[in-house]
Short mmCIF file of C-alpha atoms in Angstrom, two decimals:
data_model
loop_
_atom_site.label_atom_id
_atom_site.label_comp_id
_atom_site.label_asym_id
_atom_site.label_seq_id
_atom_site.Cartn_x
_atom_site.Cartn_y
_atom_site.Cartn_z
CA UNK A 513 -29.59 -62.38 -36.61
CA UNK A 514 -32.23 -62.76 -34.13
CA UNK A 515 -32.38 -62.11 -30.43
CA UNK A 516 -32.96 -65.80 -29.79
CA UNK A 517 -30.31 -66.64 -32.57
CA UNK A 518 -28.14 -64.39 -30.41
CA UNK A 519 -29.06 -66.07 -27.15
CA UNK A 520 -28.52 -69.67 -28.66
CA UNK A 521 -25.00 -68.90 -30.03
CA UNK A 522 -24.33 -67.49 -26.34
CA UNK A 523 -25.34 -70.26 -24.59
CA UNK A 524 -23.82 -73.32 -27.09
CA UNK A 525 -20.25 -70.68 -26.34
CA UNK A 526 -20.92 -70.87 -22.76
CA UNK A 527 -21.35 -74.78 -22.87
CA UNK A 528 -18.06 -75.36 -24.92
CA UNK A 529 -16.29 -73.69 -22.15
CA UNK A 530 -15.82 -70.48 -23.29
CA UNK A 531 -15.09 -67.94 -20.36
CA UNK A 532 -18.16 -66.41 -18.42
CA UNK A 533 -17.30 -62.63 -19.22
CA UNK A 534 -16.89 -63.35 -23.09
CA UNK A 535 -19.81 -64.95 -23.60
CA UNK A 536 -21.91 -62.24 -21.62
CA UNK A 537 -19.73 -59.32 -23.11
CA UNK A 538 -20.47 -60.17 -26.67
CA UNK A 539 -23.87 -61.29 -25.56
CA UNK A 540 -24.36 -57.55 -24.77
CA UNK A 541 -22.27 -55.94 -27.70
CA UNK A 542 -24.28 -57.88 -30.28
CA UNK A 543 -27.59 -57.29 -27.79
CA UNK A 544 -26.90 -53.77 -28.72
CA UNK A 545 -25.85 -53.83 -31.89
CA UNK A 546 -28.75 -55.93 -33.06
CA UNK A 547 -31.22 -52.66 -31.43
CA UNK A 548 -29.24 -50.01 -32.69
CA UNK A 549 -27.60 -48.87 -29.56
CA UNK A 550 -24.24 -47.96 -29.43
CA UNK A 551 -22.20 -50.87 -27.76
CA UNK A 552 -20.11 -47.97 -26.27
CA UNK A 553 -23.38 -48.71 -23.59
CA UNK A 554 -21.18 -52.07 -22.39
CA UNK A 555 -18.13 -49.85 -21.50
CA UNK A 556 -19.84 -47.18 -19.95
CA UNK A 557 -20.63 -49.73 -17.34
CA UNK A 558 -16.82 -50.45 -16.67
CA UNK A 559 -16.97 -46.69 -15.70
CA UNK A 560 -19.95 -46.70 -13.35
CA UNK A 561 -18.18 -49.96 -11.43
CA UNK A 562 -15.03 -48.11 -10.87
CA UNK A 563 -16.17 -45.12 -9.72
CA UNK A 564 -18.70 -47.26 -6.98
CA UNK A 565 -16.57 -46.46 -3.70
CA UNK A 566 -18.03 -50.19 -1.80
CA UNK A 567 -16.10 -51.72 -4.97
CA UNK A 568 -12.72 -51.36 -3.25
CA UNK A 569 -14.14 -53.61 -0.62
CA UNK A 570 -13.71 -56.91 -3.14
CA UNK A 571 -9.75 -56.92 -3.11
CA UNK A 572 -9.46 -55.60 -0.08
CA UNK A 573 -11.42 -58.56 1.86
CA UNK A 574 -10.35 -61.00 -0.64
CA UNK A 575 -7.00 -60.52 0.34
CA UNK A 576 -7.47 -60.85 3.72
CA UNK A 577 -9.12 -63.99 3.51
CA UNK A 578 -6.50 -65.40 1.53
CA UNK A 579 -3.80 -64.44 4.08
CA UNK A 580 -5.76 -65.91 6.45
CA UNK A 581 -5.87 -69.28 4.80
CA UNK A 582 -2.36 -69.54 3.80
CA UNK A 583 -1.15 -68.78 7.81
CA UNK A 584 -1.66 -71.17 10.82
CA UNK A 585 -4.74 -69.10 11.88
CA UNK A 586 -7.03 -71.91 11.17
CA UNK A 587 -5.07 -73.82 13.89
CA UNK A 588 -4.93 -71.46 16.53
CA UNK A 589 -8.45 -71.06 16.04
CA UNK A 590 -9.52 -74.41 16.47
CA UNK A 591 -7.45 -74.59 19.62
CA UNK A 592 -9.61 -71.76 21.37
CA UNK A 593 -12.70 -73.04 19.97
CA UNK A 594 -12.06 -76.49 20.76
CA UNK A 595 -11.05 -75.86 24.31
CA UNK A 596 -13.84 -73.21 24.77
CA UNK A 597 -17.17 -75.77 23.32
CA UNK A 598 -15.58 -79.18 23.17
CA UNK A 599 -17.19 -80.32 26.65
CA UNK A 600 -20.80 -80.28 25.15
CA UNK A 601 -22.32 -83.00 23.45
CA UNK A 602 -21.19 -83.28 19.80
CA UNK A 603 -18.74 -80.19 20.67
CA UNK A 604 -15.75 -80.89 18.47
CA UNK A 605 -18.17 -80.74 15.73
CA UNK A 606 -19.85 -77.37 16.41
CA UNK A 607 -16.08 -76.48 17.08
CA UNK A 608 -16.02 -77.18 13.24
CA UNK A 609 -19.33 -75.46 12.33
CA UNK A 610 -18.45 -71.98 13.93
CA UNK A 611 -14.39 -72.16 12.49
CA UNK A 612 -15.87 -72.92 8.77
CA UNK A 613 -18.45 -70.18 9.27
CA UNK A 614 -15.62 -68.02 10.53
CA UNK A 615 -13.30 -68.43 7.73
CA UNK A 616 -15.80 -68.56 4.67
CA UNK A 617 -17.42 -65.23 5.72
CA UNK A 618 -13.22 -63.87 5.91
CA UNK A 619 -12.66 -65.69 2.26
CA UNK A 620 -16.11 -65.85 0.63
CA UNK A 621 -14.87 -69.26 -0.67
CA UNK A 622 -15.90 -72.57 0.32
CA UNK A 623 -13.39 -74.46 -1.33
CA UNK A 624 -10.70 -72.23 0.00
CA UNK A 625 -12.17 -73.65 3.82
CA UNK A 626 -12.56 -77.01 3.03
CA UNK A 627 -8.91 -76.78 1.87
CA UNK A 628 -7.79 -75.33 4.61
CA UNK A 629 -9.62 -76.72 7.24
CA UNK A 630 -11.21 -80.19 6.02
CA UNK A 631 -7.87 -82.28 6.64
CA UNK A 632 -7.54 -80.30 9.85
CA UNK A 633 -10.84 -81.33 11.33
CA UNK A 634 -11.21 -84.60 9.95
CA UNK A 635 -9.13 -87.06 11.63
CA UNK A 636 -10.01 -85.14 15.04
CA UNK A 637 -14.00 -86.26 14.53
CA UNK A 638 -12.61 -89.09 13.11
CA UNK A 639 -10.95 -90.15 16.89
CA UNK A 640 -13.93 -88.58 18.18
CA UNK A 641 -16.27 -91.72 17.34
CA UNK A 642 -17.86 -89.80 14.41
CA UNK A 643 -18.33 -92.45 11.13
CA UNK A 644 -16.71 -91.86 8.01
CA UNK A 645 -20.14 -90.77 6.40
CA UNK A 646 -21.03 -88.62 8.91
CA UNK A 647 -17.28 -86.57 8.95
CA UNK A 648 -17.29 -86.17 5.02
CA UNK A 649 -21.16 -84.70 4.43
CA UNK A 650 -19.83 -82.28 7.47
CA UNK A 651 -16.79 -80.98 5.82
CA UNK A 652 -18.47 -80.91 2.66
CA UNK A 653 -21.62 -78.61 3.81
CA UNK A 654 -19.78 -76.72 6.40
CA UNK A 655 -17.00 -75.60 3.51
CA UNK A 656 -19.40 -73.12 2.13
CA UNK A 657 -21.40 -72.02 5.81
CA UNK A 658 -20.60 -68.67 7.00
CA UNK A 659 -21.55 -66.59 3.54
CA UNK A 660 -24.66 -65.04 5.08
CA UNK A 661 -22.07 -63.81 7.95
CA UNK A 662 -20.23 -60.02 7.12
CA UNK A 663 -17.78 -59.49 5.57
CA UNK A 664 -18.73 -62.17 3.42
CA UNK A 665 -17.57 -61.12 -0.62
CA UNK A 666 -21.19 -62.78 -2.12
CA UNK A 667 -22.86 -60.28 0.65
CA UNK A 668 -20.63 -57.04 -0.35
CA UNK A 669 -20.92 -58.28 -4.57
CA UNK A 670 -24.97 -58.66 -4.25
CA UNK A 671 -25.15 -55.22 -2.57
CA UNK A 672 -23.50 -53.95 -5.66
CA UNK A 673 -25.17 -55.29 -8.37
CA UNK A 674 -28.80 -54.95 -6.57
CA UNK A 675 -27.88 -51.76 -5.42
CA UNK A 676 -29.05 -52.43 -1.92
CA UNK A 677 -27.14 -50.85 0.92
CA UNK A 678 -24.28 -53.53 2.10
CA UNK A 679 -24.54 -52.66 6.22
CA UNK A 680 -28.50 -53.41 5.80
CA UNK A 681 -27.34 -56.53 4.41
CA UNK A 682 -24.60 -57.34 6.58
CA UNK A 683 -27.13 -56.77 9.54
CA UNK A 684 -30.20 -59.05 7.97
CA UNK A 685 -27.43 -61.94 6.88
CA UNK A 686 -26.68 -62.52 10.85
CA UNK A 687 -29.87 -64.50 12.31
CA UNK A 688 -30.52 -66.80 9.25
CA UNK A 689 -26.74 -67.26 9.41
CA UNK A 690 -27.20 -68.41 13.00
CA UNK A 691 -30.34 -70.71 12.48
CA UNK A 692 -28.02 -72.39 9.46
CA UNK A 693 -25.37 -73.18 12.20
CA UNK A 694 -27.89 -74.17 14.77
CA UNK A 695 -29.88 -76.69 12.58
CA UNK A 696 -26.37 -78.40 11.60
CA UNK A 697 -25.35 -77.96 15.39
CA UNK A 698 -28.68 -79.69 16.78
CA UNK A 699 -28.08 -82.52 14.13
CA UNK A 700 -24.46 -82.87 15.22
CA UNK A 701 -25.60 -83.23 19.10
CA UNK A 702 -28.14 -85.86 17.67
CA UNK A 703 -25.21 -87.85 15.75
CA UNK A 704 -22.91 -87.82 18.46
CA UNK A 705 -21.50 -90.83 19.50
CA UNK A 706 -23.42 -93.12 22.49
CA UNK A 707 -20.15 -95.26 23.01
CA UNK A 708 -16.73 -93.42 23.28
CA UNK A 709 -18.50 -90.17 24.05
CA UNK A 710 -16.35 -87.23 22.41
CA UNK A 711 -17.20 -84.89 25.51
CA UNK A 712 -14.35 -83.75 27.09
CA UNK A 713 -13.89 -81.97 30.29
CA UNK A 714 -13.72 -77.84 29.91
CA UNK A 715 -10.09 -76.87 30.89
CA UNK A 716 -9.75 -73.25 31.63
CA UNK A 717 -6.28 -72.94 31.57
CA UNK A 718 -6.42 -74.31 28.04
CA UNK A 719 -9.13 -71.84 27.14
CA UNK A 720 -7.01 -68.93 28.59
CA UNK A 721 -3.98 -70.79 26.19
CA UNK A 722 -5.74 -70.76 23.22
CA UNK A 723 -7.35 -67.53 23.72
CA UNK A 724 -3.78 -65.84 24.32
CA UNK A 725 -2.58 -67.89 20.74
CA UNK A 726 -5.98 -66.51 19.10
CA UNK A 727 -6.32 -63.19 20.17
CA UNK A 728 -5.27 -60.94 17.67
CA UNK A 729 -7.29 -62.96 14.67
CA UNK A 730 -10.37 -62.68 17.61
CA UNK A 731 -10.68 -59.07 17.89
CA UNK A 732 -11.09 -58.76 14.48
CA UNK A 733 -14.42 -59.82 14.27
CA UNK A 734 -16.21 -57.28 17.10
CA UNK A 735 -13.49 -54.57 16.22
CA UNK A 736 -14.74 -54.66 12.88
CA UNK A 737 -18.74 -55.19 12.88
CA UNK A 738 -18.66 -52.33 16.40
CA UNK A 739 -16.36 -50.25 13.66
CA UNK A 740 -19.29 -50.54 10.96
CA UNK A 741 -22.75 -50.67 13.54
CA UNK A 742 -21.66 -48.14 15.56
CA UNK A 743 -20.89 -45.32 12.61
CA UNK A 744 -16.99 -45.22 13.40
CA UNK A 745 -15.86 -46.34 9.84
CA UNK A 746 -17.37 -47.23 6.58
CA UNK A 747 -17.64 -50.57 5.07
CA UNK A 748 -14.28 -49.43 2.82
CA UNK A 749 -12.60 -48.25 5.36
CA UNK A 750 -13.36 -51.57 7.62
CA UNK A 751 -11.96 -53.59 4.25
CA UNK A 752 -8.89 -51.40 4.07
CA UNK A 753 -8.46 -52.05 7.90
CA UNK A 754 -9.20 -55.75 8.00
CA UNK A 755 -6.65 -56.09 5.35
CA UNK A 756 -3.56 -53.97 6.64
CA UNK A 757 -4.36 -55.83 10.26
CA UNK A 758 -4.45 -59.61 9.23
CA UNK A 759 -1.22 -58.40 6.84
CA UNK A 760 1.05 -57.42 10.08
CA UNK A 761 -0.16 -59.51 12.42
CA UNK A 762 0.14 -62.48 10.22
CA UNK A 763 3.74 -61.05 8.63
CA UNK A 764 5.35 -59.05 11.51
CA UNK A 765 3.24 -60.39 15.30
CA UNK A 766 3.15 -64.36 14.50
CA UNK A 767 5.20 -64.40 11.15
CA UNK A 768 3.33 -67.37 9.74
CA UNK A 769 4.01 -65.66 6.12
CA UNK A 770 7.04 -63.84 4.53
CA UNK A 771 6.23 -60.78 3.69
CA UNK A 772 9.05 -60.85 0.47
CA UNK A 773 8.17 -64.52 -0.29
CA UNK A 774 4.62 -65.61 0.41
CA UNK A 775 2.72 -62.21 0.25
CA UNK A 776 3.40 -61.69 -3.31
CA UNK A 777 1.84 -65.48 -4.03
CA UNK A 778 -0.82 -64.52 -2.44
CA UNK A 779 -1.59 -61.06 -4.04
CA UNK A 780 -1.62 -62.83 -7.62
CA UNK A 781 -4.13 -65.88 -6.07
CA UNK A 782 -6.31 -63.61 -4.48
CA UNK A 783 -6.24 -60.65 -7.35
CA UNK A 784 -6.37 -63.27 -10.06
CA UNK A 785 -10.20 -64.15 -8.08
CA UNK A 786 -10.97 -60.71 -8.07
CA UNK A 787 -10.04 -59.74 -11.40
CA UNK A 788 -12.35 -62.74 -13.23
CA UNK A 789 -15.37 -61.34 -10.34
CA UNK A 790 -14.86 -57.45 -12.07
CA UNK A 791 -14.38 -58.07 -15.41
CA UNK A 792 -17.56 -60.47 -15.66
CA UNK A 793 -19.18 -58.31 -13.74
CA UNK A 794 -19.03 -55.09 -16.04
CA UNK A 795 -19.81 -57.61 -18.75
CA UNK A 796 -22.77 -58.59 -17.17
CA UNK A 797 -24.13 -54.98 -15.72
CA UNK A 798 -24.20 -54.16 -19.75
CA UNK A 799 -26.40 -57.08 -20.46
CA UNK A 800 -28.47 -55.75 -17.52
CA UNK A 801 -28.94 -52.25 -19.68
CA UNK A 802 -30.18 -54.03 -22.23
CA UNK A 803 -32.96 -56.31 -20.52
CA UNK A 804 -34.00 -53.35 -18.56
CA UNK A 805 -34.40 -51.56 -21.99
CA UNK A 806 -36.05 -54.09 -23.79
CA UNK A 807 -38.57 -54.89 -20.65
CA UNK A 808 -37.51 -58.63 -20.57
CA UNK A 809 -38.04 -58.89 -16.66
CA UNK A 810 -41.71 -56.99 -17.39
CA UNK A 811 -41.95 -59.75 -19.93
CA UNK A 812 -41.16 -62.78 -17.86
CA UNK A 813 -43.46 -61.91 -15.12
CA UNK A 814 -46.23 -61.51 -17.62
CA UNK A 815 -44.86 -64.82 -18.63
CA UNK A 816 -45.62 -66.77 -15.19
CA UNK A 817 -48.34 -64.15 -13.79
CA UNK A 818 -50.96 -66.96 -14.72
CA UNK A 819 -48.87 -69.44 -12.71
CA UNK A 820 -47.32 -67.43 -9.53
CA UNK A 821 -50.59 -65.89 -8.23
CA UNK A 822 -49.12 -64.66 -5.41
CA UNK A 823 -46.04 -64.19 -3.53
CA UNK A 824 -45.51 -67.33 -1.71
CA UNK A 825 -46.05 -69.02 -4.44
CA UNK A 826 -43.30 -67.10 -6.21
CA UNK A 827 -41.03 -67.55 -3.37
CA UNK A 828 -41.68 -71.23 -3.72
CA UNK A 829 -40.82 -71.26 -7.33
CA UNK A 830 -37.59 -68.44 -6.84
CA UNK A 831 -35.92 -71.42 -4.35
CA UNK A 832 -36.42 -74.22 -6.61
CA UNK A 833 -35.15 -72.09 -9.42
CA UNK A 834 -31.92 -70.94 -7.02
CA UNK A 835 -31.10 -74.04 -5.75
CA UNK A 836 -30.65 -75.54 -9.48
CA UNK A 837 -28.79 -71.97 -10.32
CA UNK A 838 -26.78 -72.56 -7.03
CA UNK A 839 -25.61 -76.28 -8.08
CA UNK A 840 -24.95 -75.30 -11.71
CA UNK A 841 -22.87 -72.27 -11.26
CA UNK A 842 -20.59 -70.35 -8.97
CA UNK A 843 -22.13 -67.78 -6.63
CA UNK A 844 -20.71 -65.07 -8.05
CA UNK A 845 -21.74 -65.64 -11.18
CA UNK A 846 -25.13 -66.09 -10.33
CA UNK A 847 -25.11 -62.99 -8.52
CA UNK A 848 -24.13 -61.44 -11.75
CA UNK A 849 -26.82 -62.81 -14.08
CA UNK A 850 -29.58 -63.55 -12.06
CA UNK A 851 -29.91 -60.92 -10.16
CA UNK A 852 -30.98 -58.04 -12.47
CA UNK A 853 -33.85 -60.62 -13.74
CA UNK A 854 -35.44 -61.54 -10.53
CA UNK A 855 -35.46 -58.20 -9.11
CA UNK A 856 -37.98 -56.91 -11.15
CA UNK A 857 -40.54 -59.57 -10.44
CA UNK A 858 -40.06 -60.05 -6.97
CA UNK A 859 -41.10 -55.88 -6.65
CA UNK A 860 -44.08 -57.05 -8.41
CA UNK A 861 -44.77 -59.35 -5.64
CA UNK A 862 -43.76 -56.78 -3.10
CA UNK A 863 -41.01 -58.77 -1.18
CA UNK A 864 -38.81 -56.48 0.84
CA UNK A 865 -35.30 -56.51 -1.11
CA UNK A 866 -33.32 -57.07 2.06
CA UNK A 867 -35.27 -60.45 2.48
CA UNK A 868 -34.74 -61.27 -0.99
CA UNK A 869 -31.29 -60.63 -0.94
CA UNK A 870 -30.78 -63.47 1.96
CA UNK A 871 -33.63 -66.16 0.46
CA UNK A 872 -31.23 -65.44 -2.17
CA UNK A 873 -27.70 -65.90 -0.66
CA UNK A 874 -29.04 -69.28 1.34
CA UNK A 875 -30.30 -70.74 -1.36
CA UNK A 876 -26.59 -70.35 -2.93
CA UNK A 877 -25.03 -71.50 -0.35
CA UNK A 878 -27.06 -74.83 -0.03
CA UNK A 879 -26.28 -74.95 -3.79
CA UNK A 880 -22.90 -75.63 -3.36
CA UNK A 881 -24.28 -79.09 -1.57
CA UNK A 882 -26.92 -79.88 -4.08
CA UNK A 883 -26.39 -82.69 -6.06
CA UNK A 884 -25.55 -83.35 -8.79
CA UNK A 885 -22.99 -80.59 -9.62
CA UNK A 886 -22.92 -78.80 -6.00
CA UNK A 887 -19.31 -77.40 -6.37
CA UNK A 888 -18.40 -78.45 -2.57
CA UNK A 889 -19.56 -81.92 -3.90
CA UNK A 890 -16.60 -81.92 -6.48
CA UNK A 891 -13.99 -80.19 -3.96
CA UNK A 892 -14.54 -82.92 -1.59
CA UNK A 893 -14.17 -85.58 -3.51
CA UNK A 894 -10.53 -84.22 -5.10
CA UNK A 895 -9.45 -82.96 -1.47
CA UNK A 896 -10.41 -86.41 0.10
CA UNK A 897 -10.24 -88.47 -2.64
CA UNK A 898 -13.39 -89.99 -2.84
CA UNK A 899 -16.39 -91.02 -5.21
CA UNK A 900 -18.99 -88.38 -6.50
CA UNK A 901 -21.72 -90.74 -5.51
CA UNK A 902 -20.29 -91.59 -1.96
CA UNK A 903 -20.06 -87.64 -1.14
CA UNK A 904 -24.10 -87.43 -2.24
CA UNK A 905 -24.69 -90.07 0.31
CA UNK A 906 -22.71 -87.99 2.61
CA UNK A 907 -24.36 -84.76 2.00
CA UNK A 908 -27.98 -85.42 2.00
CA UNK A 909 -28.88 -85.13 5.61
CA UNK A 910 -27.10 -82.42 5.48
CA UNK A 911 -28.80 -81.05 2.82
CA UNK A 912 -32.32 -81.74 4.05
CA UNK A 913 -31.58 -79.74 7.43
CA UNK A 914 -30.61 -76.75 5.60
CA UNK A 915 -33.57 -77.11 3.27
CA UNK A 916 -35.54 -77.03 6.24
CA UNK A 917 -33.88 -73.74 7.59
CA UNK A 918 -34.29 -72.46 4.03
CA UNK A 919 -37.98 -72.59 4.63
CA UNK A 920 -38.14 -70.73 7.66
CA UNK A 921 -35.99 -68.26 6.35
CA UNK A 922 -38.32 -67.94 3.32
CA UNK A 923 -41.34 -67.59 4.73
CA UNK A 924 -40.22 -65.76 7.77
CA UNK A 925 -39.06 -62.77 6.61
CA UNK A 926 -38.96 -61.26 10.41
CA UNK A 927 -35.35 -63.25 10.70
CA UNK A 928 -34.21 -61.12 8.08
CA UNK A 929 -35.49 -57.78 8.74
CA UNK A 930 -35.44 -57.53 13.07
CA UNK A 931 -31.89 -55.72 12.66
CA UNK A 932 -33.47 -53.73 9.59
CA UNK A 933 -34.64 -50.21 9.60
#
């Protein structure tokens, strides 16, 4: 059997919804087999990922994120953030932006926040004045902002599989991440309503209120990126911290959760996540032996060398190519496969990998809005029970801002690399 016989039978498996790290795995094995090579090559890699000391970071996070879901934090959050920016123009819904970037960057899950926060925030910009259209193509694009933000998993997972250092990453993620939230911020000022203005007056003893019901989900965030910038622990360590705080504080301080009944739930959700991330994963870094071997990247950019002339122009192609990988599948299965293949030939076009890695992760992340298949498309419509087509509608504006901020972030690679030694 053929190579392309091979790749056919792969892909027709992978159609008839066959699971992700079958299809790759005996992708590989017969890969292998079909060269010679010992498939004992596939395994090996199982080895290499458990030994990697950042891979402990995955559960570890994943948990915490899912704790953090499943307890009133999203409430007590939106209190203090509501109280704190809701006197601007358009505040309650950059009150929304910053909480979804907050809690997909904790749960590296967009449908997780638009579960947990969509019905939360949208009856409040409902009463605000905001328009039905308006409200769901917010919820729907904000459920997947806050990836490029640490300790976001898709961050942590591409520094693995690139093999790029995860604090660079971490770092370069935190401007772009900003001009995402600032674009959808400036647009939400614009759409605010004329009549029945949603600004409300800043009440200090309410910020003080819901600082006091916030605080110990608050410090989190500086205790943990001053814990990684400033050399005092390493990403693993912040993980193992992260998830040990959020479990007390959440168990034993505001005892949203049982600790007998509810954390055990949660520990199967979240592992369950992890365990289908890993296991495709080491079924995927064998198919990366094998293209490596074979010189298949070296191939494909001898394949388009005639068409991308230069790097721009690859860059150009790389987002159209991304955004259609980011609709079509999850991120961290794109992560996974199409990773190893565009590394190659974006050295050839000397692009910093740092700034790659983030053209990358945006791109994914505006994905998950992209019609027709965006996945945040799909969880909006089940959550809110509404048509497909109506949540397009929704989305598009959306979508063209971001696009927008995609380009800047492209072809400004400065936003990526001024934290970046």
């Amino acid at each position: 059997m053929s190579l392309i016989a091979i790749s056919i039978a792969a892909l027709i498996l992978a159609l008839i919804g066959v699971p992700l790290f079958v299809v790759l795995g005996g992708l590989a094995l017969a890969a292998f087999f079909h060269s010679g090579i010992e498939p004992s090559a596939v395994s090996v890699e199982i080895y290499r990922l458990a030994s990697a000391p950042t891979i402990l970071t995955i559960p570890l996070f994943t948990f915490a994120g899912y704790l953090l879901a499943e307890s009133n934090a999203p409430k007590r959050l939106f209190r203090f953030t509501n109280a704190l920016l809701s006197w601007m123009p358009g505040g309650v819904a950059i009150v929304g932006l910053v909480l979804c970037a907050f809690f997909t960057a904790f749960t590296g899950a967009s449908g997780v926040t638009i579960v947990a926060l969509g019905g939360l925030i949208y009856p409040i910009l409902m009463n605000r004045g905001h328009d039905d259209k308006f409200t769901m193509g917010f919820i729907t694009t904000s459920g997947s902002l806050g990836l490029l933000f640490p300790p976001s998993l898709p961050i942590i997972l591409y520094g693995i599989v690139a093999g790029v250092d995860i604090d660079q990453l971490f770092k370069a993620g935190i401007v772009p991440g900003m001009l995402l939230i600032i674009g959808l911020a400036i647009y939400s000022i614009l759409k605010a309503p004329k009549e029945n203005s949603e600004k409300g007056k800043f009440d200090l003893k309410e910020v003080l209120v819901g600082l006091k019901g916030a605080a110990f989900e608050l410090f989190l965030v500086p205790a943990v990126l001053v814990g990684i910038y400033g050399g005092v622990v390493t990403v693993t360590e912040a993980a193992a911290f992260t998830a040990f705080y959020i479990l007390m504080i959440e168990c034993f301080v505001y005892r949203d959760l049982s600790f007998t009944k509810d954390v055990p739930k949660i520990v199967v959700d979240s592992m369950t996540m992890v365990g289908a991330i890993l296991i495709i994963l080491c079924c995927a870094l064998g198919l990366t032996n094998f293209l490596v071997d074979e010189e298949i990247p070296n191939q494909l950019f001898g394949a388009f060398n005639h068409i991308l002339t230069n790097k721009y122009a690859f860059l150009a192609f790389l987002n159209i190519f991304l955004l259609i990988v980011g609709s079509l599948m999850d991120i961290f299965s794109a992560i996974i496969v199409v990773v190893p293949l565009i590394l190659p030939l974006a050295q050839e076009f000397d692009i910093h990998p740092i700034h790659l890695a983030i053209v990358f992760l945006t791109n994914l992340e505006i994905g998950y809005i992209t019609p027709p298949v965006g996945i945040n498309l799909f969880i909006s419509s089940i959550r809110f029970k509404r048509p497909i087509t109506e949540l397009y509608r929704s989305a598009l504006p959306f979508l063209f801002i971001l696009l927008i901020c995609l380009a800047i972030i492209t072809y400004v690679p400065a936003l990526s690399l001024i934290w970046v030694k």
